[in-house]
Amino acid sequence: MNYFFKLKIENWKLKIPAKQAGFTHTPKSLVSGFTLTELIVVITIATIITTALVFQQAKWNDNLAVSTQAYDLALMIRQAQIYSLGVKEDTSSSGDKFNVGYGISIRKVNDADGNSAIDKFIFFADADGDKIYEVGVDHEVGPEIFLKRGVIIDDFCANDSGGVKKCAFDTGESMSAIHISFLRPESTANVIVEGSVKVPPAIILLKSPKGKVYFVKVEKNGQISTGEGEP
């Protein structure tokens, strides 16, 4: 072999780095990672997104709680209407068990501090036909119905003789209870307010723990509607 050619081969071999046993050499150009600044930015973005999702979830749950129970109340009023028109038997009555009206009753209640708080309503059979719920006279259809998840009945309203809406918690109002009932063969709603003379429509306002308001509205013709806010 030519001496110069052999020397070139030997020099070329010397340029090949020797591998260390058990390890592979990785060039610095292929090594990458996070800097401290990049890590802080990523954590900040993740925190903002998580906080926004948690806030929206809480808001959604609050809205769901009050809207669901507003629909439940509307369905109970509709059930009273159906019972009346369908001649539902009042098994607790000693008189005519079929010629009976049905309805719901809501009454202001004072808590231990003297504040009015309404967290329940009564579904009743109007045994004596006076269109109001009377303890010991009329019959509860099942137990008292309590609202859940911190939702309360914030107010109930009806119109005065001049067609102006008045609510139980308005200053100067003496409304203590509202009774909404139906009696066959009519589908019209009977609205009786204790403590004041009022006429339909009846409006019941429900409020969530975070202040979200939904209404249930019962028209004189028996139409029942629900919605967000105050009508």
PDB file of C-alpha atoms in Angstrom:
ATOM      1  CA  MET A   1       0.000   0.000   0.000  1.00  0.00           C
ATOM      2  CA  ASN A   2       1.192   3.450  -0.837  1.00  0.00           C
ATOM      3  CA  TYR A   3       2.695   5.158   2.207  1.00  0.00           C
ATOM      4  CA  PHE A   4       0.851   8.453   1.716  1.00  0.00           C
ATOM      5  CA  PHE A   5      -2.480   6.738   1.153  1.00  0.00           C
ATOM      6  CA  LYS A   6      -2.021   4.719   4.372  1.00  0.00           C
ATOM      7  CA  LEU A   7      -1.172   7.862   6.307  1.00  0.00           C
ATOM      8  CA  LYS A   8      -4.403   9.551   5.168  1.00  0.00           C
ATOM      9  CA  ILE A   9      -6.454   6.587   6.358  1.00  0.00           C
ATOM     10  CA  GLU A  10      -4.778   6.679   9.770  1.00  0.00           C
ATOM     11  CA  ASN A  11      -5.428  10.440  10.089  1.00  0.00           C
ATOM     12  CA  TRP A  12      -9.091   9.949   9.135  1.00  0.00           C
ATOM     13  CA  LYS A  13      -9.497   7.304  11.853  1.00  0.00           C
ATOM     14  CA  LEU A  14      -8.090   9.683  14.437  1.00  0.00           C
ATOM     15  CA  LYS A  15     -10.892  12.188  13.703  1.00  0.00           C
ATOM     16  CA  ILE A  16     -13.635   9.698  14.720  1.00  0.00           C
ATOM     17  CA  PRO A  17     -14.452  10.262  18.440  1.00  0.00           C
ATOM     18  CA  ALA A  18     -14.229   7.187  20.566  1.00  0.00           C
ATOM     19  CA  LYS A  19     -17.462   6.004  22.191  1.00  0.00           C
ATOM     20  CA  GLN A  20     -17.472   5.667  25.916  1.00  0.00           C
ATOM     21  CA  ALA A  21     -18.716   2.309  27.157  1.00  0.00           C
ATOM     22  CA  GLY A  22     -22.511   2.352  27.751  1.00  0.00           C
ATOM     23  CA  PHE A  23     -23.077   5.981  26.624  1.00  0.00           C
ATOM     24  CA  THR A  24     -23.888   7.758  23.379  1.00  0.00           C
ATOM     25  CA  HIS A  25     -22.629  11.261  22.788  1.00  0.00           C
ATOM     26  CA  THR A  26     -25.390  13.786  21.920  1.00  0.00           C
ATOM     27  CA  PRO A  27     -24.387  17.054  20.298  1.00  0.00           C
ATOM     28  CA  LYS A  28     -25.326  20.215  22.206  1.00  0.00           C
ATOM     29  CA  SER A  29     -27.354  21.417  19.228  1.00  0.00           C
ATOM     30  CA  LEU A  30     -29.851  18.572  19.847  1.00  0.00           C
ATOM     31  CA  VAL A  31     -30.309  19.271  23.590  1.00  0.00           C
ATOM     32  CA  SER A  32     -33.360  21.466  24.491  1.00  0.00           C
ATOM     33  CA  GLY A  33     -35.551  22.349  27.583  1.00  0.00           C
ATOM     34  CA  PHE A  34     -37.573  25.024  29.399  1.00  0.00           C
ATOM     35  CA  THR A  35     -36.026  28.161  30.688  1.00  0.00           C
ATOM     36  CA  LEU A  36     -37.310  29.513  34.015  1.00  0.00           C
ATOM     37  CA  THR A  37     -39.165  32.317  32.216  1.00  0.00           C
ATOM     38  CA  GLU A  38     -40.928  29.886  29.889  1.00  0.00           C
ATOM     39  CA  LEU A  39     -41.936  27.702  32.831  1.00  0.00           C
ATOM     40  CA  ILE A  40     -43.432  30.673  34.703  1.00  0.00           C
ATOM     41  CA  VAL A  41     -45.402  31.721  31.608  1.00  0.00           C
ATOM     42  CA  VAL A  42     -46.820  28.201  31.139  1.00  0.00           C
ATOM     43  CA  ILE A  43     -47.844  27.940  34.809  1.00  0.00           C
ATOM     44  CA  THR A  44     -49.488  31.381  34.680  1.00  0.00           C
ATOM     45  CA  ILE A  45     -51.523  30.511  31.583  1.00  0.00           C
ATOM     46  CA  ALA A  46     -52.609  27.177  33.076  1.00  0.00           C
ATOM     47  CA  THR A  47     -53.677  28.913  36.305  1.00  0.00           C
ATOM     48  CA  ILE A  48     -55.744  31.507  34.435  1.00  0.00           C
ATOM     49  CA  ILE A  49     -57.513  28.857  32.349  1.00  0.00           C
ATOM     50  CA  THR A  50     -58.235  26.665  35.396  1.00  0.00           C
ATOM     51  CA  THR A  51     -59.598  29.612  37.399  1.00  0.00           C
ATOM     52  CA  ALA A  52     -61.870  30.644  34.522  1.00  0.00           C
ATOM     53  CA  LEU A  53     -63.210  27.101  34.152  1.00  0.00           C
ATOM     54  CA  VAL A  54     -63.897  26.759  37.888  1.00  0.00           C
ATOM     55  CA  PHE A  55     -65.673  30.143  37.962  1.00  0.00           C
ATOM     56  CA  GLN A  56     -67.819  29.280  34.949  1.00  0.00           C
ATOM     57  CA  GLN A  57     -68.668  25.879  36.431  1.00  0.00           C
ATOM     58  CA  ALA A  58     -69.826  27.476  39.704  1.00  0.00           C
ATOM     59  CA  LYS A  59     -71.881  30.032  37.781  1.00  0.00           C
ATOM     60  CA  TRP A  60     -73.444  27.309  35.642  1.00  0.00           C
ATOM     61  CA  ASN A  61     -74.303  25.183  38.695  1.00  0.00           C
ATOM     62  CA  ASP A  62     -75.920  28.188  40.396  1.00  0.00           C
ATOM     63  CA  ASN A  63     -78.005  28.970  37.323  1.00  0.00           C
ATOM     64  CA  LEU A  64     -78.991  25.313  36.944  1.00  0.00           C
ATOM     65  CA  ALA A  65     -80.124  25.077  40.576  1.00  0.00           C
ATOM     66  CA  VAL A  66     -82.618  27.952  40.364  1.00  0.00           C
ATOM     67  CA  SER A  67     -83.845  27.284  36.809  1.00  0.00           C
ATOM     68  CA  THR A  68     -84.510  23.604  37.550  1.00  0.00           C
ATOM     69  CA  GLN A  69     -86.539  24.390  40.664  1.00  0.00           C
ATOM     70  CA  ALA A  70     -88.491  27.110  38.866  1.00  0.00           C
ATOM     71  CA  TYR A  71     -89.482  24.490  36.283  1.00  0.00           C
ATOM     72  CA  ASP A  72     -90.356  22.044  39.080  1.00  0.00           C
ATOM     73  CA  LEU A  73     -92.646  24.619  40.707  1.00  0.00           C
ATOM     74  CA  ALA A  74     -94.302  25.341  37.353  1.00  0.00           C
ATOM     75  CA  LEU A  75     -94.840  21.605  36.851  1.00  0.00           C
ATOM     76  CA  MET A  76     -96.449  21.298  40.289  1.00  0.00           C
ATOM     77  CA  ILE A  77     -98.885  24.093  39.421  1.00  0.00           C
ATOM     78  CA  ARG A  78     -99.629  22.349  36.129  1.00  0.00           C
ATOM     79  CA  GLN A  79    -100.141  19.108  38.055  1.00  0.00           C
ATOM     80  CA  ALA A  80    -102.741  20.838  40.240  1.00  0.00           C
ATOM     81  CA  GLN A  81    -104.531  21.993  37.098  1.00  0.00           C
ATOM     82  CA  ILE A  82    -104.461  18.466  35.633  1.00  0.00           C
ATOM     83  CA  TYR A  83    -105.732  16.914  38.885  1.00  0.00           C
ATOM     84  CA  SER A  84    -108.656  19.345  38.943  1.00  0.00           C
ATOM     85  CA  LEU A  85    -109.659  18.879  35.305  1.00  0.00           C
ATOM     86  CA  GLY A  86    -109.056  15.130  35.476  1.00  0.00           C
ATOM     87  CA  VAL A  87    -111.328  14.759  38.533  1.00  0.00           C
ATOM     88  CA  LYS A  88    -108.564  13.391  40.733  1.00  0.00           C
ATOM     89  CA  GLU A  89    -110.005  11.641  43.780  1.00  0.00           C
ATOM     90  CA  ASP A  90    -109.193  13.214  47.151  1.00  0.00           C
ATOM     91  CA  THR A  91    -108.826  10.055  49.218  1.00  0.00           C
ATOM     92  CA  SER A  92    -108.480  12.057  52.446  1.00  0.00           C
ATOM     93  CA  SER A  93    -111.872  13.748  52.080  1.00  0.00           C
ATOM     94  CA  SER A  94    -114.951  12.501  53.931  1.00  0.00           C
ATOM     95  CA  GLY A  95    -117.355  14.305  51.590  1.00  0.00           C
ATOM     96  CA  ASP A  96    -117.387  14.475  47.806  1.00  0.00           C
ATOM     97  CA  LYS A  97    -114.011  13.002  46.893  1.00  0.00           C
ATOM     98  CA  PHE A  98    -114.149  14.063  43.244  1.00  0.00           C
ATOM     99  CA  ASN A  99    -115.528  17.604  43.179  1.00  0.00           C
ATOM    100  CA  VAL A 100    -112.304  18.961  44.670  1.00  0.00           C
ATOM    101  CA  GLY A 101    -109.923  21.668  43.525  1.00  0.00           C
ATOM    102  CA  TYR A 102    -106.134  21.420  43.743  1.00  0.00           C
ATOM    103  CA  GLY A 103    -103.450  24.035  44.099  1.00  0.00           C
ATOM    104  CA  ILE A 104    -100.278  25.278  45.750  1.00  0.00           C
ATOM    105  CA  SER A 105     -99.866  27.553  48.752  1.00  0.00           C
ATOM    106  CA  ILE A 106     -96.886  29.775  49.616  1.00  0.00           C
ATOM    107  CA  ARG A 107     -96.628  31.593  52.944  1.00  0.00           C
ATOM    108  CA  LYS A 108     -94.126  34.091  54.329  1.00  0.00           C
ATOM    109  CA  VAL A 109     -92.238  32.647  57.285  1.00  0.00           C
ATOM    110  CA  ASN A 110     -90.029  34.475  59.772  1.00  0.00           C
ATOM    111  CA  ASP A 111     -86.705  32.906  60.739  1.00  0.00           C
ATOM    112  CA  ALA A 112     -85.055  33.093  64.170  1.00  0.00           C
ATOM    113  CA  ASP A 113     -83.851  36.645  63.474  1.00  0.00           C
ATOM    114  CA  GLY A 114     -87.274  37.855  62.401  1.00  0.00           C
ATOM    115  CA  ASN A 115     -86.402  37.915  58.707  1.00  0.00           C
ATOM    116  CA  SER A 116     -88.875  36.510  56.221  1.00  0.00           C
ATOM    117  CA  ALA A 117     -87.539  33.505  54.348  1.00  0.00           C
ATOM    118  CA  ILE A 118     -89.532  31.181  52.092  1.00  0.00           C
ATOM    119  CA  ASP A 119     -87.973  27.830  51.258  1.00  0.00           C
ATOM    120  CA  LYS A 120     -91.045  25.637  50.789  1.00  0.00           C
ATOM    121  CA  PHE A 121     -94.564  25.407  49.378  1.00  0.00           C
ATOM    122  CA  ILE A 122     -97.568  23.132  49.851  1.00  0.00           C
ATOM    123  CA  PHE A 123     -99.474  21.126  47.249  1.00  0.00           C
ATOM    124  CA  PHE A 124    -103.025  20.802  48.553  1.00  0.00           C
ATOM    125  CA  ALA A 125    -106.518  19.495  47.862  1.00  0.00           C
ATOM    126  CA  ASP A 126    -109.103  22.222  48.491  1.00  0.00           C
ATOM    127  CA  ALA A 127    -111.588  20.120  50.454  1.00  0.00           C
ATOM    128  CA  ASP A 128    -113.978  22.953  51.396  1.00  0.00           C
ATOM    129  CA  GLY A 129    -113.749  24.787  48.067  1.00  0.00           C
ATOM    130  CA  ASP A 130    -112.752  28.196  49.452  1.00  0.00           C
ATOM    131  CA  LYS A 131    -109.688  28.410  47.135  1.00  0.00           C
ATOM    132  CA  ILE A 132    -107.149  28.767  49.964  1.00  0.00           C
ATOM    133  CA  TYR A 133    -105.132  26.278  51.990  1.00  0.00           C
ATOM    134  CA  GLU A 134    -106.245  25.966  55.611  1.00  0.00           C
ATOM    135  CA  VAL A 135    -104.417  23.754  58.086  1.00  0.00           C
ATOM    136  CA  GLY A 136    -106.732  21.097  59.482  1.00  0.00           C
ATOM    137  CA  VAL A 137    -109.387  21.709  56.826  1.00  0.00           C
ATOM    138  CA  ASP A 138    -107.701  21.093  53.490  1.00  0.00           C
ATOM    139  CA  HIS A 139    -105.417  18.172  52.765  1.00  0.00           C
ATOM    140  CA  GLU A 140    -101.779  18.200  51.785  1.00  0.00           C
ATOM    141  CA  VAL A 141    -101.032  16.045  48.760  1.00  0.00           C
ATOM    142  CA  GLY A 142     -97.785  14.610  50.053  1.00  0.00           C
ATOM    143  CA  PRO A 143     -95.381  16.368  52.441  1.00  0.00           C
ATOM    144  CA  GLU A 144     -94.327  20.011  52.258  1.00  0.00           C
ATOM    145  CA  ILE A 145     -92.058  20.588  49.278  1.00  0.00           C
ATOM    146  CA  PHE A 146     -88.744  22.190  50.241  1.00  0.00           C
ATOM    147  CA  LEU A 147     -86.502  23.982  47.787  1.00  0.00           C
ATOM    148  CA  LYS A 148     -82.944  22.670  47.517  1.00  0.00           C
ATOM    149  CA  ARG A 149     -79.355  23.868  47.064  1.00  0.00           C
ATOM    150  CA  GLY A 150     -79.921  27.211  48.773  1.00  0.00           C
ATOM    151  CA  VAL A 151     -82.682  28.369  46.409  1.00  0.00           C
ATOM    152  CA  ILE A 152     -85.471  30.412  48.038  1.00  0.00           C
ATOM    153  CA  ILE A 153     -88.766  31.983  47.008  1.00  0.00           C
ATOM    154  CA  ASP A 154     -87.613  35.583  47.055  1.00  0.00           C
ATOM    155  CA  ASP A 155     -91.059  37.141  46.554  1.00  0.00           C
ATOM    156  CA  PHE A 156     -94.563  36.561  45.239  1.00  0.00           C
ATOM    157  CA  CYS A 157     -96.694  39.094  43.428  1.00  0.00           C
ATOM    158  CA  ALA A 158    -100.131  39.781  41.959  1.00  0.00           C
ATOM    159  CA  ASN A 159    -101.979  42.789  40.574  1.00  0.00           C
ATOM    160  CA  ASP A 160    -104.096  45.210  42.551  1.00  0.00           C
ATOM    161  CA  SER A 161    -107.530  46.284  41.328  1.00  0.00           C
ATOM    162  CA  GLY A 162    -105.907  48.911  39.110  1.00  0.00           C
ATOM    163  CA  GLY A 163    -103.733  46.357  37.323  1.00  0.00           C
ATOM    164  CA  VAL A 164    -100.506  47.409  39.082  1.00  0.00           C
ATOM    165  CA  LYS A 165     -98.160  44.615  40.189  1.00  0.00           C
ATOM    166  CA  LYS A 166     -97.637  44.431  43.941  1.00  0.00           C
ATOM    167  CA  CYS A 167     -95.278  42.058  45.751  1.00  0.00           C
ATOM    168  CA  ALA A 168     -95.273  40.646  49.267  1.00  0.00           C
ATOM    169  CA  PHE A 169     -91.993  42.289  50.245  1.00  0.00           C
ATOM    170  CA  ASP A 170     -92.844  45.719  48.858  1.00  0.00           C
ATOM    171  CA  THR A 171     -92.808  48.468  51.472  1.00  0.00           C
ATOM    172  CA  GLY A 172     -96.249  48.875  52.992  1.00  0.00           C
ATOM    173  CA  GLU A 173     -97.650  45.645  51.560  1.00  0.00           C
ATOM    174  CA  SER A 174     -99.444  43.257  53.908  1.00  0.00           C
ATOM    175  CA  MET A 175     -99.470  40.164  51.685  1.00  0.00           C
ATOM    176  CA  SER A 176     -98.751  37.160  53.912  1.00  0.00           C
ATOM    177  CA  ALA A 177     -99.571  34.208  51.648  1.00  0.00           C
ATOM    178  CA  ILE A 178    -100.638  33.363  48.112  1.00  0.00           C
ATOM    179  CA  HIS A 179    -102.831  30.455  47.031  1.00  0.00           C
ATOM    180  CA  ILE A 180    -103.105  29.367  43.393  1.00  0.00           C
ATOM    181  CA  SER A 181    -105.766  26.747  42.712  1.00  0.00           C
ATOM    182  CA  PHE A 182    -107.941  25.232  39.998  1.00  0.00           C
ATOM    183  CA  LEU A 183    -111.452  23.770  40.109  1.00  0.00           C
ATOM    184  CA  ARG A 184    -113.189  21.833  37.344  1.00  0.00           C
ATOM    185  CA  PRO A 185    -114.678  22.323  34.840  1.00  0.00           C
ATOM    186  CA  GLU A 186    -112.647  25.517  34.355  1.00  0.00           C
ATOM    187  CA  SER A 187    -108.916  25.608  33.588  1.00  0.00           C
ATOM    188  CA  THR A 188    -108.683  29.197  34.847  1.00  0.00           C
ATOM    189  CA  ALA A 189    -106.472  29.984  37.825  1.00  0.00           C
ATOM    190  CA  ASN A 190    -107.911  31.150  41.124  1.00  0.00           C
ATOM    191  CA  VAL A 191    -105.418  33.464  42.842  1.00  0.00           C
ATOM    192  CA  ILE A 192    -106.101  34.409  46.453  1.00  0.00           C
ATOM    193  CA  VAL A 193    -103.706  36.610  48.424  1.00  0.00           C
ATOM    194  CA  GLU A 194    -104.030  36.746  52.205  1.00  0.00           C
ATOM    195  CA  GLY A 195    -103.886  40.206  53.743  1.00  0.00           C
ATOM    196  CA  SER A 196    -104.683  42.093  50.541  1.00  0.00           C
ATOM    197  CA  VAL A 197    -107.115  41.995  47.623  1.00  0.00           C
ATOM    198  CA  LYS A 198    -105.202  40.990  44.493  1.00  0.00           C
ATOM    199  CA  VAL A 199    -105.982  39.497  41.073  1.00  0.00           C
ATOM    200  CA  PRO A 200    -104.010  37.427  38.520  1.00  0.00           C
ATOM    201  CA  PRO A 201    -101.491  37.068  37.094  1.00  0.00           C
ATOM    202  CA  ALA A 202     -99.624  35.515  40.001  1.00  0.00           C
ATOM    203  CA  ILE A 203     -95.837  35.775  39.865  1.00  0.00           C
ATOM    204  CA  ILE A 204     -93.434  33.782  42.022  1.00  0.00           C
ATOM    205  CA  LEU A 205     -89.767  34.792  42.079  1.00  0.00           C
ATOM    206  CA  LEU A 206     -87.078  32.242  42.942  1.00  0.00           C
ATOM    207  CA  LYS A 207     -83.507  33.268  43.740  1.00  0.00           C
ATOM    208  CA  SER A 208     -80.265  31.275  43.837  1.00  0.00           C
ATOM    209  CA  PRO A 209     -77.512  31.675  46.472  1.00  0.00           C
ATOM    210  CA  LYS A 210     -75.577  33.890  44.042  1.00  0.00           C
ATOM    211  CA  GLY A 211     -78.594  36.077  43.272  1.00  0.00           C
ATOM    212  CA  LYS A 212     -79.813  34.569  39.997  1.00  0.00           C
ATOM    213  CA  VAL A 213     -83.577  35.105  39.643  1.00  0.00           C
ATOM    214  CA  TYR A 214     -86.162  33.039  37.761  1.00  0.00           C
ATOM    215  CA  PHE A 215     -89.915  33.570  37.707  1.00  0.00           C
ATOM    216  CA  VAL A 216     -93.018  31.403  37.478  1.00  0.00           C
ATOM    217  CA  LYS A 217     -96.056  33.257  36.129  1.00  0.00           C
ATOM    218  CA  VAL A 218     -99.654  32.031  36.234  1.00  0.00           C
ATOM    219  CA  GLU A 219    -102.172  33.898  34.083  1.00  0.00           C
ATOM    220  CA  LYS A 220    -105.910  34.096  34.773  1.00  0.00           C
ATOM    221  CA  ASN A 221    -106.617  31.765  31.823  1.00  0.00           C
ATOM    222  CA  GLY A 222    -104.408  29.077  33.392  1.00  0.00           C
ATOM    223  CA  GLN A 223    -101.338  29.623  31.223  1.00  0.00           C
ATOM    224  CA  ILE A 224     -98.116  28.931  33.125  1.00  0.00           C
ATOM    225  CA  SER A 225     -94.722  30.257  32.053  1.00  0.00           C
ATOM    226  CA  THR A 226     -91.194  30.467  33.428  1.00  0.00           C
ATOM    227  CA  GLY A 227     -88.173  32.554  32.566  1.00  0.00           C
ATOM    228  CA  GLU A 228     -85.059  34.338  33.727  1.00  0.00           C
ATOM    229  CA  GLY A 229     -85.274  37.595  35.679  1.00  0.00           C
ATOM    230  CA  GLU A 230     -88.502  39.391  36.550  1.00  0.00           C
ATOM    231  CA  PRO A 231     -91.371  39.553  34.031  1.00  0.00           C
TER     232      PRO A 231
END
